[in-house]
Coordinates of C-alpha atoms in Angstrom, one line a residue:
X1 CA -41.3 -2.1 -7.5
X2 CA -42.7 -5.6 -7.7
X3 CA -46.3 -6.0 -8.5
X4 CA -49.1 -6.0 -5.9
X5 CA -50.6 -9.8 -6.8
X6 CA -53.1 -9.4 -3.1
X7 CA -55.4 -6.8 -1.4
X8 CA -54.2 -6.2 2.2
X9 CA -55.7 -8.5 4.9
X10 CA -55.9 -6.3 7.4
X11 CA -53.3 -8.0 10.3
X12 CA -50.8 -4.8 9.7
X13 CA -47.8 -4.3 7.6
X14 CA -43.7 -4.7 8.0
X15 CA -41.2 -2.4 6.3
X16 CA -38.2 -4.4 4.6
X17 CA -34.8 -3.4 2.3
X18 CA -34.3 -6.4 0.3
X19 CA -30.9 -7.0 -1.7
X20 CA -29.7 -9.5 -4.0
X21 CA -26.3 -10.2 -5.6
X22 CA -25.2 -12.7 -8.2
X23 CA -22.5 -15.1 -7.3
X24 CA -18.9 -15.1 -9.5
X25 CA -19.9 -18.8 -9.6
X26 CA -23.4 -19.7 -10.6
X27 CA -22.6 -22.9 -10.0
X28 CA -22.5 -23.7 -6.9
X29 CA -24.3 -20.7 -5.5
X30 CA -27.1 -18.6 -6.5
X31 CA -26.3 -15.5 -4.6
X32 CA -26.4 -13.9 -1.7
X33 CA -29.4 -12.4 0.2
X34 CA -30.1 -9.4 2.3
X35 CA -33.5 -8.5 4.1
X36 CA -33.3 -5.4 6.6
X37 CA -35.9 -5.8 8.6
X38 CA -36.8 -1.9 9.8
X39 CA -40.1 -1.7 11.6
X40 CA -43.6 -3.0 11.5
X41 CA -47.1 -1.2 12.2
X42 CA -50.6 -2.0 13.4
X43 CA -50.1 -5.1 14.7
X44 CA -52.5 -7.0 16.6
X45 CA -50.2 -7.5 19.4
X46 CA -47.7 -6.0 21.4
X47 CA -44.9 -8.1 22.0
X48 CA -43.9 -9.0 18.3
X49 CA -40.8 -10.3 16.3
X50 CA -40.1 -11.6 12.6
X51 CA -38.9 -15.2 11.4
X52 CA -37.4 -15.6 8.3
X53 CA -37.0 -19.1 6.2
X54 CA -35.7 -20.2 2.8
X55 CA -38.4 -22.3 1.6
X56 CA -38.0 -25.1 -1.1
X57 CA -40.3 -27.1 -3.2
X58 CA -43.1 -25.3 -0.7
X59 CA -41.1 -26.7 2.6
X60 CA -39.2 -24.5 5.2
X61 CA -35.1 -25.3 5.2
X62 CA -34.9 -25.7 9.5
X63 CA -31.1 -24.9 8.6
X64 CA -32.5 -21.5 7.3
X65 CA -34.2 -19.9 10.4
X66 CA -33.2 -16.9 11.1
X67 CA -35.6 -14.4 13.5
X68 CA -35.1 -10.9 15.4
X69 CA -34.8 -9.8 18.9
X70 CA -38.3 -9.3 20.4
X71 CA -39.6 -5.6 20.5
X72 CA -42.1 -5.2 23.4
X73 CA -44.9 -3.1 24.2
X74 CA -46.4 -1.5 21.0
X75 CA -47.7 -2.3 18.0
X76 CA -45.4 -0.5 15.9
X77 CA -42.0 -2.2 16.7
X78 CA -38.5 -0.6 15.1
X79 CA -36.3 -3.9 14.4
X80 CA -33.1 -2.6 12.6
X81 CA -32.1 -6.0 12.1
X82 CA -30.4 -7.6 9.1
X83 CA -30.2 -11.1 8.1
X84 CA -27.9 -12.5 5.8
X85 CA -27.8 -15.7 3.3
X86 CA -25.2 -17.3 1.0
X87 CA -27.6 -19.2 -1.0
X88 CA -26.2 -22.8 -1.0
X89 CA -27.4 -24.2 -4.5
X90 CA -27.3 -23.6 -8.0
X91 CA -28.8 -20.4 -10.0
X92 CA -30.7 -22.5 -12.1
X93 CA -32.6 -24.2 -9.1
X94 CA -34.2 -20.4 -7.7
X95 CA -37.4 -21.2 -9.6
X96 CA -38.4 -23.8 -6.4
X97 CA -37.1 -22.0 -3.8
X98 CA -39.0 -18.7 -2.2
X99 CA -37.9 -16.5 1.1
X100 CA -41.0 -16.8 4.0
X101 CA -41.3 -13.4 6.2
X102 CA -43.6 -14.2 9.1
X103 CA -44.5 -11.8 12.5
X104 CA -45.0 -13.6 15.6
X105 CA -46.4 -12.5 19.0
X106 CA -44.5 -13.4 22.1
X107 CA -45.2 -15.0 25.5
X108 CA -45.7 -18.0 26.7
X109 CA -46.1 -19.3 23.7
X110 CA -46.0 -17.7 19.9
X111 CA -48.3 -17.1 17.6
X112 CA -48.6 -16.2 14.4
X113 CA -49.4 -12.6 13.6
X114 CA -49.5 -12.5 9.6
X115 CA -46.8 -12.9 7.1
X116 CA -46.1 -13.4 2.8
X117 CA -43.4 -15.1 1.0
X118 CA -41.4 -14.0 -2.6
X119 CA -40.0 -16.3 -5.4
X120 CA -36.1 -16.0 -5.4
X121 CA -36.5 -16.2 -8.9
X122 CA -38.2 -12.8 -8.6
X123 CA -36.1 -11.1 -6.3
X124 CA -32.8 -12.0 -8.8
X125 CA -34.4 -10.6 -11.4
X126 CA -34.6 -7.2 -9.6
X127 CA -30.4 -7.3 -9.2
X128 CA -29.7 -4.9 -6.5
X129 CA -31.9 -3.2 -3.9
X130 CA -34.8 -1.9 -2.9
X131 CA -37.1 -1.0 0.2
X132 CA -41.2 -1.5 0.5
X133 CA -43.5 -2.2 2.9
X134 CA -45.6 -5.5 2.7
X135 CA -49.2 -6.0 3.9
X136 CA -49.0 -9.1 6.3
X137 CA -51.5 -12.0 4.8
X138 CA -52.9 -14.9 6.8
X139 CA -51.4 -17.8 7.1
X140 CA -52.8 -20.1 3.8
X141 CA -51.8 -17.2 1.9
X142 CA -48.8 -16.1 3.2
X143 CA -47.4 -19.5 1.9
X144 CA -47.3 -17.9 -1.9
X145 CA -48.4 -14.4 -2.1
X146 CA -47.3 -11.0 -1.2
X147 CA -48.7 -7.3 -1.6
X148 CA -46.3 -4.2 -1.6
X149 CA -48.7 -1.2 -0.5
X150 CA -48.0 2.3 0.3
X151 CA -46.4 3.7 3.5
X152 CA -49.4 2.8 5.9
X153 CA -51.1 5.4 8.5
X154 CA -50.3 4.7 12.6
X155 CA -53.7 3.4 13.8
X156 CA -54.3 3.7 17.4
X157 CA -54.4 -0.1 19.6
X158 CA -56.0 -0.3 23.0
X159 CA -53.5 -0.9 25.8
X160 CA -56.6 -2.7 27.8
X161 CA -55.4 -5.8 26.4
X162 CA -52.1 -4.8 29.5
X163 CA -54.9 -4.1 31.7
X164 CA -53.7 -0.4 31.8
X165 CA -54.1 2.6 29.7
X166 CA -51.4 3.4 27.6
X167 CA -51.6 7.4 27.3
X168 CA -48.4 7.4 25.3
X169 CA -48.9 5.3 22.8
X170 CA -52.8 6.9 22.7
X171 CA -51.6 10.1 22.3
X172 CA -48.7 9.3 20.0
X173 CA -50.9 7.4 17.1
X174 CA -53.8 9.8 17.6
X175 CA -50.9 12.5 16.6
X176 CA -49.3 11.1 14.2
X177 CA -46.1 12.4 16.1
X178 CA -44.4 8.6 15.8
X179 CA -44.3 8.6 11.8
X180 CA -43.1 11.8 12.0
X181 CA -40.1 10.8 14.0
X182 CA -39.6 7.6 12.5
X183 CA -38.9 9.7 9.0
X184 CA -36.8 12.3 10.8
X185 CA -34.3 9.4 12.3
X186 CA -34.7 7.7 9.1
X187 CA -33.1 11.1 7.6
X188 CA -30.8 11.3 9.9
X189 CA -29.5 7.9 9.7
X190 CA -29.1 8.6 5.8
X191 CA -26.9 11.9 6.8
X192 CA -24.5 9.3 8.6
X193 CA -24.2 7.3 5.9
X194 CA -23.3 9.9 3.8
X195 CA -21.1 11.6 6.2
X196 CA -19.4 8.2 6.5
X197 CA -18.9 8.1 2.6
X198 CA -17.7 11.4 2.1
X199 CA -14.9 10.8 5.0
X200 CA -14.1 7.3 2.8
X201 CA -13.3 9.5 -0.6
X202 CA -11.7 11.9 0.8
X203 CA -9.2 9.0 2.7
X204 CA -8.9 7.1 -0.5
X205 CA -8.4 11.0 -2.3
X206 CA -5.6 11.4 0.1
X207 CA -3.6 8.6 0.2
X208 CA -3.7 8.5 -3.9
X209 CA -2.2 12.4 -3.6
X210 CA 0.1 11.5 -1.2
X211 CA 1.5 9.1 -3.4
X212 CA 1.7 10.8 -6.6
X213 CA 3.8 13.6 -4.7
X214 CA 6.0 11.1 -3.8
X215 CA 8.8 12.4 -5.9
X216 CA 8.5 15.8 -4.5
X217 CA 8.5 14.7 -0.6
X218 CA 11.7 12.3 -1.2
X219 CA 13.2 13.4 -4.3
X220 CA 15.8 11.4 -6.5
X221 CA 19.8 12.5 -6.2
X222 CA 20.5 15.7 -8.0
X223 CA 23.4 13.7 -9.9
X224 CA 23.6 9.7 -10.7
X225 CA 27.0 8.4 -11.3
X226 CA 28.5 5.2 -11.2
X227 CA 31.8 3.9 -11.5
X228 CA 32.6 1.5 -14.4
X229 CA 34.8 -0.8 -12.7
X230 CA 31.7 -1.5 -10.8
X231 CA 30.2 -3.2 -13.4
X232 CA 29.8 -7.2 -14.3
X233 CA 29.9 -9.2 -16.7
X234 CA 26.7 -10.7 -16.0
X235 CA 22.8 -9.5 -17.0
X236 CA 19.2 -10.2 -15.3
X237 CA 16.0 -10.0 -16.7
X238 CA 13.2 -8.8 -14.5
X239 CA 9.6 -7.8 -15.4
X240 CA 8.2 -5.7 -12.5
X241 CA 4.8 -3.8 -11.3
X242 CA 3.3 -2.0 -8.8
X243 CA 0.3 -3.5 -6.9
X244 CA -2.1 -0.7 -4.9
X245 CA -3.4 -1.9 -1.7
X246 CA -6.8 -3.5 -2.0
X247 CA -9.7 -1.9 0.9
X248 CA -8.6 -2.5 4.7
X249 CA -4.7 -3.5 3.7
X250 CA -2.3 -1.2 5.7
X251 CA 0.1 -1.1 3.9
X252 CA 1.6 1.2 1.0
X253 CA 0.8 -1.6 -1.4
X254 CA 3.0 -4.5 -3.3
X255 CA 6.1 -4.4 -5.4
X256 CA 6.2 -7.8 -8.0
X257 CA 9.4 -8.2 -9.2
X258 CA 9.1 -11.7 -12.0
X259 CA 12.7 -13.4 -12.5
X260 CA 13.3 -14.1 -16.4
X261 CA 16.7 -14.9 -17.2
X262 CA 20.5 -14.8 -16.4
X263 CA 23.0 -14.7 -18.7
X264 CA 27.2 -15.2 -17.4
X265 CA 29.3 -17.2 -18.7
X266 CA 30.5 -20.3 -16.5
X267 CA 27.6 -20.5 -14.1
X268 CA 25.8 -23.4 -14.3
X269 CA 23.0 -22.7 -11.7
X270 CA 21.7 -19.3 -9.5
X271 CA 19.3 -17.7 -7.0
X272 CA 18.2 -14.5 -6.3
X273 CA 18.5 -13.1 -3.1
X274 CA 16.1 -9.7 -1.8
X275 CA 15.6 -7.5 0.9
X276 CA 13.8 -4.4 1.5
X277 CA 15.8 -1.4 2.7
X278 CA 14.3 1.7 4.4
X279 CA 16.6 4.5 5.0
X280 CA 19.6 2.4 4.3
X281 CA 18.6 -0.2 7.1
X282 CA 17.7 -3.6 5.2
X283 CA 14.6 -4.8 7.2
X284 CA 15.6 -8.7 7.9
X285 CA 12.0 -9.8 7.8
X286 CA 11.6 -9.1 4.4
X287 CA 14.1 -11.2 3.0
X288 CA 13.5 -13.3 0.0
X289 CA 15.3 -15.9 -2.0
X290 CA 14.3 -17.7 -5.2
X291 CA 14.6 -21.4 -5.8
X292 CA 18.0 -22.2 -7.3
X293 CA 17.8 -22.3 -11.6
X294 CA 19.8 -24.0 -13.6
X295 CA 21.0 -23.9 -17.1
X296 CA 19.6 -26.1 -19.9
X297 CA 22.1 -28.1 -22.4
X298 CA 24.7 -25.8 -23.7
X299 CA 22.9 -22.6 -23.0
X300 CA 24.8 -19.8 -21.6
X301 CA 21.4 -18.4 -20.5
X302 CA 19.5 -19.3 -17.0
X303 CA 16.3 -19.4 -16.8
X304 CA 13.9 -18.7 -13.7
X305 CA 10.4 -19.4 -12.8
X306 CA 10.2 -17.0 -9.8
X307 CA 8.7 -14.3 -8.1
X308 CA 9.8 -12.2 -5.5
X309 CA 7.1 -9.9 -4.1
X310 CA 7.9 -7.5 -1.0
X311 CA 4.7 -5.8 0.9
X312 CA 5.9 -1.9 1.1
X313 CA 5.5 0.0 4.8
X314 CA 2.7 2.2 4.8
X315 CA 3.1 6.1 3.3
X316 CA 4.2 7.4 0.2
X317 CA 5.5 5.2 -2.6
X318 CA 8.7 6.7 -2.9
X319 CA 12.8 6.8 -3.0
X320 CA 13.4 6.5 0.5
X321 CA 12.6 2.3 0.1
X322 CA 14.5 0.3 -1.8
X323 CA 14.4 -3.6 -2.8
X324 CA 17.9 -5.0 -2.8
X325 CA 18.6 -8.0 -5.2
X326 CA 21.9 -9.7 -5.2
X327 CA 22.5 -12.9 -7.3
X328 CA 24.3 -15.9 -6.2
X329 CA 26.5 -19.3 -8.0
X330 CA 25.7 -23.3 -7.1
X331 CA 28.3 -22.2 -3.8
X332 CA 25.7 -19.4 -2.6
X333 CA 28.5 -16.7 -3.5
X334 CA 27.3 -13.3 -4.7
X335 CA 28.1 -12.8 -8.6
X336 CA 26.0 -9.0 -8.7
X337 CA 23.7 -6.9 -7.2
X338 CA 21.5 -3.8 -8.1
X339 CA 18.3 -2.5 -5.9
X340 CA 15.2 -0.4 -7.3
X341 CA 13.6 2.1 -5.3
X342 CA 9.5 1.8 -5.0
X343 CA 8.9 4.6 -6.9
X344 CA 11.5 3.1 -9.6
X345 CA 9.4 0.1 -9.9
X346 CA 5.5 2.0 -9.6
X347 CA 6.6 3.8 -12.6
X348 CA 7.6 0.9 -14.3
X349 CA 11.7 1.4 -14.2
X350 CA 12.6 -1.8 -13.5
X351 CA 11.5 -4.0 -16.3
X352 CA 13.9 -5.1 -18.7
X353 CA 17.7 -6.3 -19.0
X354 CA 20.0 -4.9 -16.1
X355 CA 23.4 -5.7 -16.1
X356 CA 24.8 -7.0 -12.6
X357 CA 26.8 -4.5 -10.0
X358 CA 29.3 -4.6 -7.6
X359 CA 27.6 -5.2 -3.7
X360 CA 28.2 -2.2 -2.9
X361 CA 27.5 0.0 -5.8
X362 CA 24.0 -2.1 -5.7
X363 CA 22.9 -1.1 -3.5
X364 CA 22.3 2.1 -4.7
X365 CA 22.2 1.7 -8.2
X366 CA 20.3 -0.2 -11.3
X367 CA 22.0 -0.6 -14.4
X368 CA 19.7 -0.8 -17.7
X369 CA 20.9 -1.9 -21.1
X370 CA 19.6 -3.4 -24.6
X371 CA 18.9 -7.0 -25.4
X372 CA 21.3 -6.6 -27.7
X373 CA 24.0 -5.7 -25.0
X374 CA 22.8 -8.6 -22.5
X375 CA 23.4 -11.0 -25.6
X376 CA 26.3 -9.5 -26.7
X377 CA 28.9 -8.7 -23.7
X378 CA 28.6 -11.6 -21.6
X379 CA 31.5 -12.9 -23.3
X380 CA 33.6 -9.6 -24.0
X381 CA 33.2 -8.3 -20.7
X382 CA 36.7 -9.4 -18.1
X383 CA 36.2 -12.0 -15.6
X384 CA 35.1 -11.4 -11.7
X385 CA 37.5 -8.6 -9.9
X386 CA 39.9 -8.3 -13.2
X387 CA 40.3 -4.8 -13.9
X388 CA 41.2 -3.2 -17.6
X389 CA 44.6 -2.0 -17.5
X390 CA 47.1 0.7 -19.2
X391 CA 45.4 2.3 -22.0
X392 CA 42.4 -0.5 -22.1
X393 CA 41.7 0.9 -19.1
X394 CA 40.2 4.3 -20.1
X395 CA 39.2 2.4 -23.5
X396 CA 36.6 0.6 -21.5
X397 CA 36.2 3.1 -19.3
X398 CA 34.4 5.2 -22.4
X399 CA 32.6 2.5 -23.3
X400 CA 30.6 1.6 -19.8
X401 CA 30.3 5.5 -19.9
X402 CA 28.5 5.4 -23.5
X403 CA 26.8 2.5 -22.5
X404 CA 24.7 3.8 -19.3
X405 CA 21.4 3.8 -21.0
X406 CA 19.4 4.3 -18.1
X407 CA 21.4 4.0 -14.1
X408 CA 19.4 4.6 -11.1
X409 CA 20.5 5.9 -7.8
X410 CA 19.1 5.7 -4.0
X411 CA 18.5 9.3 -2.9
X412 CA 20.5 11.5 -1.5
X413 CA 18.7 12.7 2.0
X414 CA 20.3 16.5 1.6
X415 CA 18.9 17.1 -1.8
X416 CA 16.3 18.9 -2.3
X417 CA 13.2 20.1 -5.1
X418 CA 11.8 23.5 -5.3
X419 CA 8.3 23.3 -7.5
X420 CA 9.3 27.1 -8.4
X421 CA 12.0 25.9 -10.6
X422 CA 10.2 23.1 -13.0
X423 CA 10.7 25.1 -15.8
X424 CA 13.5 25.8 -15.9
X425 CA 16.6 22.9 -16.8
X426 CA 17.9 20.9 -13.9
X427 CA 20.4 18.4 -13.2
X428 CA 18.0 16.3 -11.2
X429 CA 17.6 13.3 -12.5
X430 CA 13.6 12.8 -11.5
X431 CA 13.1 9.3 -11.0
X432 CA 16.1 7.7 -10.4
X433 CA 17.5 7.2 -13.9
X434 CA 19.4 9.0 -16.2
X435 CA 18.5 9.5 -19.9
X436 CA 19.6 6.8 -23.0
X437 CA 22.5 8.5 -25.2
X438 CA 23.3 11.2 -22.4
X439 CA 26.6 12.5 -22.7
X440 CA 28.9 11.8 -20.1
X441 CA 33.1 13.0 -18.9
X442 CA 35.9 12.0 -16.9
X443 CA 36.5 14.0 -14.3
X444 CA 39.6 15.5 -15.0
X445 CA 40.5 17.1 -11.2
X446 CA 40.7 13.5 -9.9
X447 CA 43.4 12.1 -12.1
X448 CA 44.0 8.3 -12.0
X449 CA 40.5 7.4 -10.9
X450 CA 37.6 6.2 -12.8
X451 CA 34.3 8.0 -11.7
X452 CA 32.5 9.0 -14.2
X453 CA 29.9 12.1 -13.7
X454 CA 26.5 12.9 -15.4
X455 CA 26.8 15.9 -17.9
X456 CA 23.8 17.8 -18.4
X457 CA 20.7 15.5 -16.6
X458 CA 17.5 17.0 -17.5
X459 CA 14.2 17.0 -15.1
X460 CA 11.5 14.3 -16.6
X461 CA 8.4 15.5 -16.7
X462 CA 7.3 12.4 -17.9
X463 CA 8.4 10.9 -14.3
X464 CA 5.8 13.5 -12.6
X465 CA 2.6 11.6 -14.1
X466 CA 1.6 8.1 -12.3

């Protein structure tokens, strides 16, 4: 509490909460202000309100004037009024500026019932809040003192001054019934608040649970497979997060997806194209594109300067929303596609070097590889829609098998997880990827095709923790 630099005058007392905040920019603001004004007591009048006014170089700001509604009939008014300030000047000038709290009596014309004034100086070096009641001081005073006393006892006032006894109020202050009610609504009030609080962590407590059991209330695919042929020669370079929503937002928060690079051979410009898609239903108001990049010199590589970022529908982060990416040439046709789910990019799947699918294998699936392979198989890989053939056929086949690195799949809607059975091995594959170095097989009861199934997929545990 502040110091108590006065003796009370006598003209009654006011009851404020008083908060300061520093500004983010000292600068060109010196904070912000907050005086509750909560009740007064003994005043000589009955019909009473406060004025408030920032006061500089011992001169009241007009601009500044703020005052209260006008609480009638007693001497011991409840307000429950707050005023606000931005203070519109620098930190460095609150040594010449002070806040003026004045009470006024009201009817045909105001006068001045007692008040005190505080250095803003003083208040920011008491950062935060804090409530006390002030002794109201004359007016030569008032201009640069102030006294904090102790909660002050409910003196009884004459109602003659209404030409009328006032058996209420008489019996009331004689009592002491009012302070005792005052406290209990002050109590009350308090138990709100807290209430109020409680209900807010337990919201926020919610929603975060909610979202880390994503997994378990939309689960991945039970098996991620994708055919080779499906694959291009052609590699993007994302870098990817997850953004929570901030207080008041609606929404389930904000996937970032940050273009890097292309690498294809004989494309001399792109753009990237995406789309949100809920339940297999792209939503057409999400769509995206990036601003068309072009090569540089003899560079096989293109290089962006783009971000795509999608606002996710409220609820659970999870598989059932996917972002859907397809990458176009200087005539706007699609050269590849691959999508992520939301809960692929919260825990942090989709950053890294993907190689470019088919449109419709995209759609469902990511592709991850090495740097290494992204520099490396641009060139080896065949051209757009030429197929390996004979022998070189299953050759490559092999390869894009060994190569799968990580592949992620949209869920399947008639799979299912049962907690019961974490323990034990599974071919889920939690998360929407499937494992570096897995070991993978040609199914051999559908001669002549080229699917290649997951052998052996393993639950993550890894995927369980956000």
């Amino acid at each position: 509490t502040f110091p108590s630099p006065t003796m009370a005058e006598g003209l009654g007392s006011v009851k404020l909460k008083i908060g300061y905040t520093f500004p983010k920019n000292a600068a060109k603001s010196a904070g912000k202000l907050v005086i509750g004004v909560l009740e007064a007591r003994n005043l000589s009048h009955l019909d009473n309100y406060v004025k408030i006014y920032i006061v500089e170089k011992g001169e009241e700001v007009k601009a500044s004037k703020q005052k209260t509604a006008v609480i009638k009939g007693t001497p011991h008014p409840a307000f429950s009024e707050e005023i606000k300030y931005t203070l519109p000047f620098p930190r460095n000038e609150l040594n010449i500026h002070r806040v003026s709290i004045s009470v006024w009596s009201s009817g045909l014309t105001s006068h001045f019932a007692g008040g005190f004034s505080i250095s803003l100086e003083e208040l920011a070096s008491k950062e935060g809040e804090f409530t006390a009641w002030f002794d109201l001081l004359d007016e030569s005073t008032a201009r640069s003192r102030y006294s904090i006393v102790d909660e002050p006892m409910v003196v009884g006032i004459s109602s003659a001054k209404k030409g009328k006894k006032d058996d209420d109020t008489a019996s009331i202050t004689s009592t002491g019934t009012l302070k005792k009610e005052k406290k209990e609504k002050e109590k009350e009030k308090e138990k709100e608040k807290e209430k109020e609080k409680e209900k807010a962590k337990e919201k926020e407590k919610e929603r975060d649970t909610v979202s880390e059991r994503a997994d378990i209330a939309s689960p991945p695919p039970a098996q991620a497979s994708l055919n080779p042929k499906s694959l291009l020669p052609a590699f993007l370079h994302l870098e990817s997060r997850y953004d929570r929503p901030s207080a008041g937002e609606k929404n389930g928060g904000t996937v970032v997806l940050d273009l890097v690079e292309l690498r294809r051979d004989a494309t001399a410009s792109a753009s990237v194209k995406s789309v949100l898609v809920k339940d297999g239903k792209e939503n057409n108001a999400t769509r995206q594109k990036s601003a068309v990049a072009k090569t540089s010199g003899r560079s096989k590589s293109i290089a962006f300067n783009d971000t795509l970022a999608h606002a996710l529908p409220s609820g659970p982060v999870d598989h059932t929303t996917r972002v859907y990416l397809t990458v176009h040439d200087s005539r706007d046709k699609c050269i590849g596609a691959m999508s992520f789910s939301a809960r692929d990019i919260k825990d942090g799947n989709a950053t890294g070097w993907f190689q470019l699918i088919t449109e419709a294998d995209g759609r469902a699936f990511f592709h991850a590889v090495s740097d290494e392979t992204a520099a490396g198989e641009a060139e080896d890989q065949p051209s757009d829609g030429e197929a390996p053939q004979g022998d070189e056929q299953e050759d490559d086949e092999q390869d894009a098998s060994s190569r799968f690195g990580r592949v992620g799949r949209q869920p399947d809607p008639r799979s299912h997880h049962d907690d019961d059975d974490d323990d034990a091995p599974s071919t889920s594959n939690f998360g929407g990827r499937v494992a570096r170095g897995q070991s993978t097989r040609r199914d051999d009861d559908e001669a002549g095709t080229n699917t290649v199934s997951t052998i052996g997929a393993h639950h993550d545990d890894d995927d369980d923790d956000d």
